[in-house]
Amino acid sequence: MGEENKTDIYSVEIHGAEDAVTPPNDEKKNKYRNLKKKLQKKKDKKDDNLKQELEIDDHKLSLAELEEKYGTDLKSGLTSTKAAEILARDGPNRLTPPKGTPEIIKFLRQMVGGFSLLLWAGAILCWIAYIIQYAQDNTVARDNLYLGIVLAGVVILTGCFAYFQEARSTNIMASFNNMVPQQALVIRDGEKKEIPADQLVTGDIVEIKGGDRCPADLRILSSQGCKVDNSCLTGESEPQSRSNEFTHDNPLETKNIAFYSTTCLEGIATAIVINTGDQTVIGRIASLASGVSNEKTPIAIEIEHFVHIVAGFAISVGILFFIIAVSIGYRILDSIIFLIGIIVANVPEGLLATVTVCLSLTAKRMAKKNCLVKNLEAVETLGSTSIICSDKTGTLTQNRMTVAHLWFDQEIHAADTSENQEDQSFDQSSGTWIALSRIVALCNRAEFKPGQEDLPIMRRIVVGDASETALLKFAEVILGDVMGIRSRNRKIVEVPFNSTNKYQLSIHDTEDPNDKRFLLVMKGAPERILDRCSTIMIGGKERPLDDEMKESFQTAYMQLGSLGERVLGFCHYYLPEDEFPESYPFDVDSMNFPTDGLCFVGLLSMIDPPRSTVPDAVSKCRSAGIKVIMVTGDHPITAKAIAKSVGIISAGSETVSDIAERLKIPIEKANKRDAKAAVVNGMELKDMTSEELDDILKYHSEIVFARTSPQQKLIIVEGCQRQGAVVAVTGDGVNDSPALKKADIGVAMGITGSDAAKNAADMILLDDNFASIVTGVEEGRLIFDNLKKCIAYTLTKNIAELCPFLIYIIASCPLPIGTITILFIDLGTDIIPSISLAYEKAESDIMNRKPRRKLQDRLVNANLAIYSYAHIGIIQSVGAFLCYFTVLAQQGYLPSRAVNIRVYWENVNDHELEDSYGQEWTYRQRQLLEWACYTAFFISIVIEQLADLIIRKTRRNSLFTQGLLRNKALLIGLASQIAIASFLSYCPGMAEALHFVPLRVQYWFVATPYAILIWVYDEVRKLICRRHPGSWYEQNMFY
């Protein structure tokens, strides 16, 4: 890069210089007017540039042009001086880490995010109220001071809990750095040197061999049998051969480019470094991943929405009664105290802890089902998901090549592609199969690692590439002891596979003591193998390879190829004993043995097969209204075949090309809207506008994106999000990490997943099984329903806690319940019951309903708030006030006397206040009676909350249908309420400490009729909703 690009070197732009936007002279005067807008515009442009495809032309250049471009010598390499200059200009060959978020900032975010702000506001208001009261009277009770401290404590404790639950490294770059090779073999000053990989520069000549990681992006100059594993970039499980041939315009497809951090599996290669550090393909993906901002989770949006509702309601009611208090003659300072008390009474202090614990419990439950949740809020996000963009390799498939079909005796046979491959049901009695199986076992360089005899065949580790591993395991399952077969048929000579010949050949002794002939076995590209054959084996006997046989071969080859399978041809030839005696000196250089006139035996096709649980999982997703989109770097034919086999493209669905083929018309004339399915190639996607992509996503219900780059995966996710969808992305490779981070929820594979993918994701599938996502969706939907029930339960008593302050102000009667007493409802008796609702089972099959709509199906909607506040809340308030007035009346203060007595009641110097019967009460006696009222009001709310908890088990079903005893945690919750209330009422010393006094037993039953009324009222509501679905009543009463 030139000097002018230096400001952009760490942003890794394709067109770095274009970002150096210099305003024209006439704009310089207004330099700071729209600074924020310009910075945002520039950031968006940088993001867009990162999303563009990599523009490399080095694979098209001749060797002479490469020398000229990089100022190097392909034989002697760079000079040390020149290398030092380039290193100073471009920087070291390593990835630039982004600015990390300090742990203290992460911790503070937990303290002030969403719901916490409401509690902080309540705590501060309490302290303000206490300061005002203390300024007027320094003997005032410290209730507000303690309440503020408790609220602050709740926020700090739940914040710490959430922080430690989510404590994880979010530095995506650390995992990319783990992939960087430590040393590189370079030619400089005409000498081979081993230098630290971060000292490499563009123009360096390097050598790589099997087992090495590529130290930079390389253009291959020469190679011998070089194969690389590109699966982390493209998703292809098959090793890719590398040579100096320019084979494709796309740099990701051509054979003469090897990429930074990909592994060289075998062979050797000499190459020139064309990109280092952040300029490499991996560097761009790293920049893309670390530059992608995390989206706010749906549950975070819902909690924010809930906070707005509660805060809005509390402030509105507070201001209203502030005005009423002032207008009926209260002093301004007293009115402010009332205002604060009303606002604080509306704050559901225990809800933050409840939500955090409920999400944690669900996260633990999901971990048992192989879904490890890194971000607590992601628990619910999966339940809201409407589109899953799934990677193919390793997620939908088993991530191992497997023999899928065989063709011999002019018939296609299906092999067992399940995880254990034990049910091989094709006919194995034919002589042709015996010959084919022998070739499969012998013409194969793969070997099992020793000492694995006790392991199942499919779990054994193999030294060899993916295709040969598949053939070895296939042969081992059917034949048994392949290594023994090889030892009995000793290999004499071998010609390894190369990209020129496209075949692999070996010559063997045979184990038949009566047959002294050598056996030549060969496998390779089917058309190349067929060209070398003059006969074909049918039923164990050789026949001439005529046109009819060739046509039969061609039909089978095309049929297997159309399934997206990799097809190999197999042939053999017994070398005549008189021409090739036992002592014959075979020479692979001069090829002094026949490679034509062979006998064609059959075809085997291989594929990375789908996991057995995936079709059912995809079907469940479809019934749950979730669209599953395959996004893979693999070939479109393979991708389409897998999509059809797992149900992403359902039976009978046609793509545009299928329609054109059926109608025998050019593809351009086929109506795209008639196609239910779409298979989109990355090259097509590259030239699409956002509107064209939106059109595909909107009008096709079954979509496969193939040959996609990391940038395109990100663009696809953004396209889905533009549709208003909640997007889950699954992936395992480095190339998936930007999309995983951009998605509403990223799901990485735990076994095959790269560190980069795991760090970028919100959830990790420990068993790499797509079917586990369906479990996650179910749990996510259930927790959303149960959080609704928790919130409805928690909000109900807010009215019963608020009304005492309103009556206290308006009727000027003794305070029915104190702030500390309210606190023991919110943080004492109500916590365990509300958490117990997280264990509630689903009312119906939640996987048969559509995903919730983000802006319509809210966690807290108007129906829930109105029903909790205005229906059940009012019933609770009436019951609690009945108990309050009953206590006062039985002690001598009838309701008529209790009204307008507040000023005298609270006068500490008045020790002769008369009740309705003329009895005189001292201030201390009145204080104890007031605390008895607090306790009675508290007990009434607890009794009514028992009924409220029971009705919240269901929102539509009758309790008789759901069953009261199924949720054991809820029974514990009911018992805990009674136990805590009894302890607070009857424990000695509670009167002075917390203003609770022992209560007569009969007062516990005053509110019982209202508890029964709550249950009956709600059962009637549910019955009408069930009987009249879609009616006005249901629309307004179902929450």
Coordinates of N, CA, C and O in Angstrom, one line a residue, residues 622 627-630 636 639-645 647-660 662 667 670-681 684 688 693 695-706:
R622 N -40.4 -25.5 10.1 CA -41.4 -25.0 9.1 C -42.8 -24.9 9.8 O -43.5 -24.0 9.6
K627 N -38.5 -19.8 8.7 CA -37.9 -20.1 7.4 C -36.4 -20.5 7.6 O -35.7 -19.8 8.3
V628 N -36.0 -21.7 7.0 CA -34.6 -22.1 7.1 C -33.9 -21.8 5.7 O -34.4 -22.3 4.7
I629 N -32.9 -21.0 5.8 CA -32.2 -20.7 4.5 C -30.8 -21.3 4.6 O -30.1 -21.1 5.7
M630 N -30.3 -22.0 3.6 CA -29.0 -22.6 3.6 C -28.0 -21.5 3.0 O -28.3 -21.0 1.9
P636 N -23.2 -25.1 -5.9 CA -24.7 -25.0 -6.0 C -25.4 -26.3 -6.1 O -26.4 -26.6 -5.5
A639 N -25.1 -28.1 -2.8 CA -26.0 -27.4 -1.9 C -27.5 -27.7 -2.1 O -28.2 -28.0 -1.2
K640 N -27.9 -27.7 -3.4 CA -29.3 -28.0 -3.7 C -29.6 -29.4 -3.3 O -30.7 -29.7 -2.8
A641 N -28.7 -30.3 -3.6 CA -29.0 -31.8 -3.3 C -29.2 -32.0 -1.8 O -30.1 -32.6 -1.3
I642 N -28.3 -31.4 -1.0 CA -28.4 -31.5 0.5 C -29.7 -30.8 1.0 O -30.4 -31.3 1.8
A643 N -30.0 -29.6 0.4 CA -31.2 -28.9 0.8 C -32.5 -29.7 0.5 O -33.4 -29.7 1.3
K644 N -32.5 -30.4 -0.6 CA -33.6 -31.3 -0.9 C -33.7 -32.5 0.0 O -34.8 -32.9 0.5
S645 N -32.5 -33.0 0.4 CA -32.5 -34.2 1.2 C -32.9 -33.9 2.7 O -33.5 -34.8 3.4
G647 N -35.0 -31.2 3.4 CA -36.3 -30.6 3.4 C -36.3 -29.1 3.4 O -37.3 -28.4 3.5
I648 N -35.1 -28.5 3.2 CA -35.1 -27.0 3.1 C -35.7 -26.6 1.8 O -36.5 -25.6 1.7
I649 N -35.5 -27.4 0.7 CA -36.3 -27.4 -0.5 C -37.2 -28.6 -0.5 O -36.7 -29.7 -0.5
S650 N -38.5 -28.4 -0.4 CA -39.4 -29.5 -0.2 C -39.7 -30.2 -1.5 O -39.5 -29.6 -2.6
A651 N -40.2 -31.4 -1.4 CA -40.5 -32.2 -2.6 C -41.6 -31.5 -3.4 O -42.6 -31.0 -2.8
G652 N -41.4 -31.4 -4.7 CA -42.3 -30.7 -5.5 C -42.0 -29.2 -5.7 O -42.6 -28.6 -6.7
S653 N -41.2 -28.6 -4.9 CA -40.8 -27.2 -5.1 C -39.8 -27.1 -6.3 O -38.9 -27.9 -6.4
E654 N -40.0 -26.1 -7.1 CA -39.2 -25.9 -8.2 C -38.4 -24.5 -8.2 O -38.9 -23.6 -7.6
T655 N -37.2 -24.6 -8.7 CA -36.5 -23.3 -8.9 C -36.7 -22.8 -10.3 O -37.4 -23.5 -11.1
V656 N -36.2 -21.6 -10.6 CA -36.5 -21.0 -11.9 C -35.9 -21.9 -13.0 O -36.5 -22.2 -14.0
S657 N -34.7 -22.5 -12.7 CA -34.1 -23.4 -13.7 C -34.9 -24.7 -13.9 O -35.0 -25.2 -15.0
D658 N -35.5 -25.2 -12.8 CA -36.3 -26.4 -12.9 C -37.6 -26.1 -13.8 O -37.9 -26.9 -14.6
I659 N -38.1 -24.9 -13.6 CA -39.3 -24.5 -14.4 C -38.9 -24.4 -15.9 O -39.6 -24.9 -16.8
A660 N -37.8 -23.7 -16.1 CA -37.3 -23.6 -17.5 C -37.0 -24.9 -18.2 O -37.4 -25.1 -19.3
R662 N -38.5 -27.8 -17.3 CA -39.7 -28.5 -17.5 C -40.5 -28.0 -18.7 O -41.1 -28.7 -19.5
I667 N -34.0 -19.9 -19.5 CA -34.2 -19.5 -18.1 C -34.6 -18.1 -17.9 O -35.4 -17.8 -17.0
A670 N -38.5 -17.7 -18.0 CA -39.3 -18.4 -16.9 C -39.7 -17.3 -15.9 O -38.9 -16.4 -15.6
N671 N -40.9 -17.4 -15.4 CA -41.4 -16.4 -14.4 C -40.8 -16.7 -13.1 O -41.1 -17.8 -12.5
K672 N -40.0 -15.8 -12.5 CA -39.4 -16.1 -11.2 C -40.4 -16.2 -10.1 O -40.1 -16.9 -9.1
R673 N -41.5 -15.5 -10.2 CA -42.5 -15.6 -9.1 C -43.2 -16.9 -9.0 O -43.8 -17.3 -8.0
D674 N -43.1 -17.7 -10.1 CA -43.7 -19.1 -10.1 C -42.9 -20.1 -9.3 O -43.3 -21.1 -8.9
A675 N -41.6 -19.7 -9.1 CA -40.7 -20.6 -8.4 C -40.8 -20.4 -6.9 O -40.6 -19.3 -6.4
K676 N -41.1 -21.5 -6.2 CA -41.2 -21.4 -4.7 C -39.8 -21.4 -4.1 O -39.5 -20.8 -3.1
A677 N -38.9 -22.1 -4.8 CA -37.5 -22.3 -4.3 C -36.6 -21.5 -5.1 O -36.8 -21.1 -6.3
A678 N -35.4 -21.1 -4.5 CA -34.4 -20.4 -5.3 C -33.0 -20.9 -4.8 O -32.8 -21.1 -3.6
V679 N -32.1 -21.1 -5.8 CA -30.7 -21.4 -5.5 C -29.9 -20.3 -6.1 O -29.9 -20.1 -7.3
V680 N -29.3 -19.5 -5.3 CA -28.6 -18.3 -5.7 C -27.1 -18.5 -5.6 O -26.6 -18.8 -4.5
N681 N -26.4 -18.3 -6.7 CA -24.9 -18.5 -6.7 C -24.3 -17.2 -6.2 O -24.8 -16.1 -6.4
E684 N -23.8 -14.5 -8.7 CA -25.1 -13.8 -9.0 C -25.3 -12.7 -7.9 O -25.7 -11.6 -8.2
M688 N -26.0 -8.3 -7.5 CA -27.4 -7.9 -7.1 C -27.4 -6.6 -6.3 O -26.5 -6.3 -5.5
L693 N -32.1 -8.5 -3.8 CA -31.9 -9.5 -2.8 C -33.2 -9.5 -1.9 O -33.7 -10.6 -1.6
D695 N -36.1 -8.9 -2.9 CA -37.2 -9.5 -3.7 C -37.1 -11.0 -3.5 O -38.1 -11.7 -3.4
I696 N -35.8 -11.6 -3.6 CA -35.7 -13.0 -3.5 C -36.1 -13.5 -2.1 O -36.8 -14.5 -1.9
L697 N -35.7 -12.8 -1.0 CA -36.0 -13.2 0.3 C -37.5 -13.1 0.6 O -38.1 -13.9 1.4
K698 N -38.2 -12.1 -0.1 CA -39.6 -11.9 0.1 C -40.5 -12.9 -0.6 O -41.5 -13.4 -0.1
Y699 N -40.1 -13.2 -1.8 CA -41.0 -14.0 -2.7 C -40.7 -15.5 -2.8 O -41.3 -16.2 -3.5
H700 N -39.6 -15.9 -2.2 CA -39.2 -17.3 -2.2 C -39.2 -17.9 -0.8 O -38.5 -17.3 0.0
S701 N -39.9 -18.9 -0.5 CA -40.0 -19.4 0.8 C -38.9 -20.4 1.1 O -38.6 -20.8 2.3
E702 N -38.3 -21.0 0.1 CA -37.2 -22.0 0.2 C -36.0 -21.5 -0.6 O -36.0 -21.4 -1.8
I703 N -34.9 -21.1 0.2 CA -33.8 -20.5 -0.5 C -32.5 -21.2 -0.1 O -32.2 -21.5 1.1
V704 N -31.6 -21.3 -1.1 CA -30.2 -21.8 -0.9 C -29.3 -20.8 -1.5 O -29.4 -20.4 -2.7
F705 N -28.3 -20.3 -0.7 CA -27.3 -19.4 -1.2 C -26.0 -20.3 -1.3 O -25.6 -20.8 -0.2
A706 N -25.4 -20.4 -2.4 CA -24.2 -21.3 -2.6 C -23.0 -20.4 -3.1 O -23.2 -19.4 -3.6

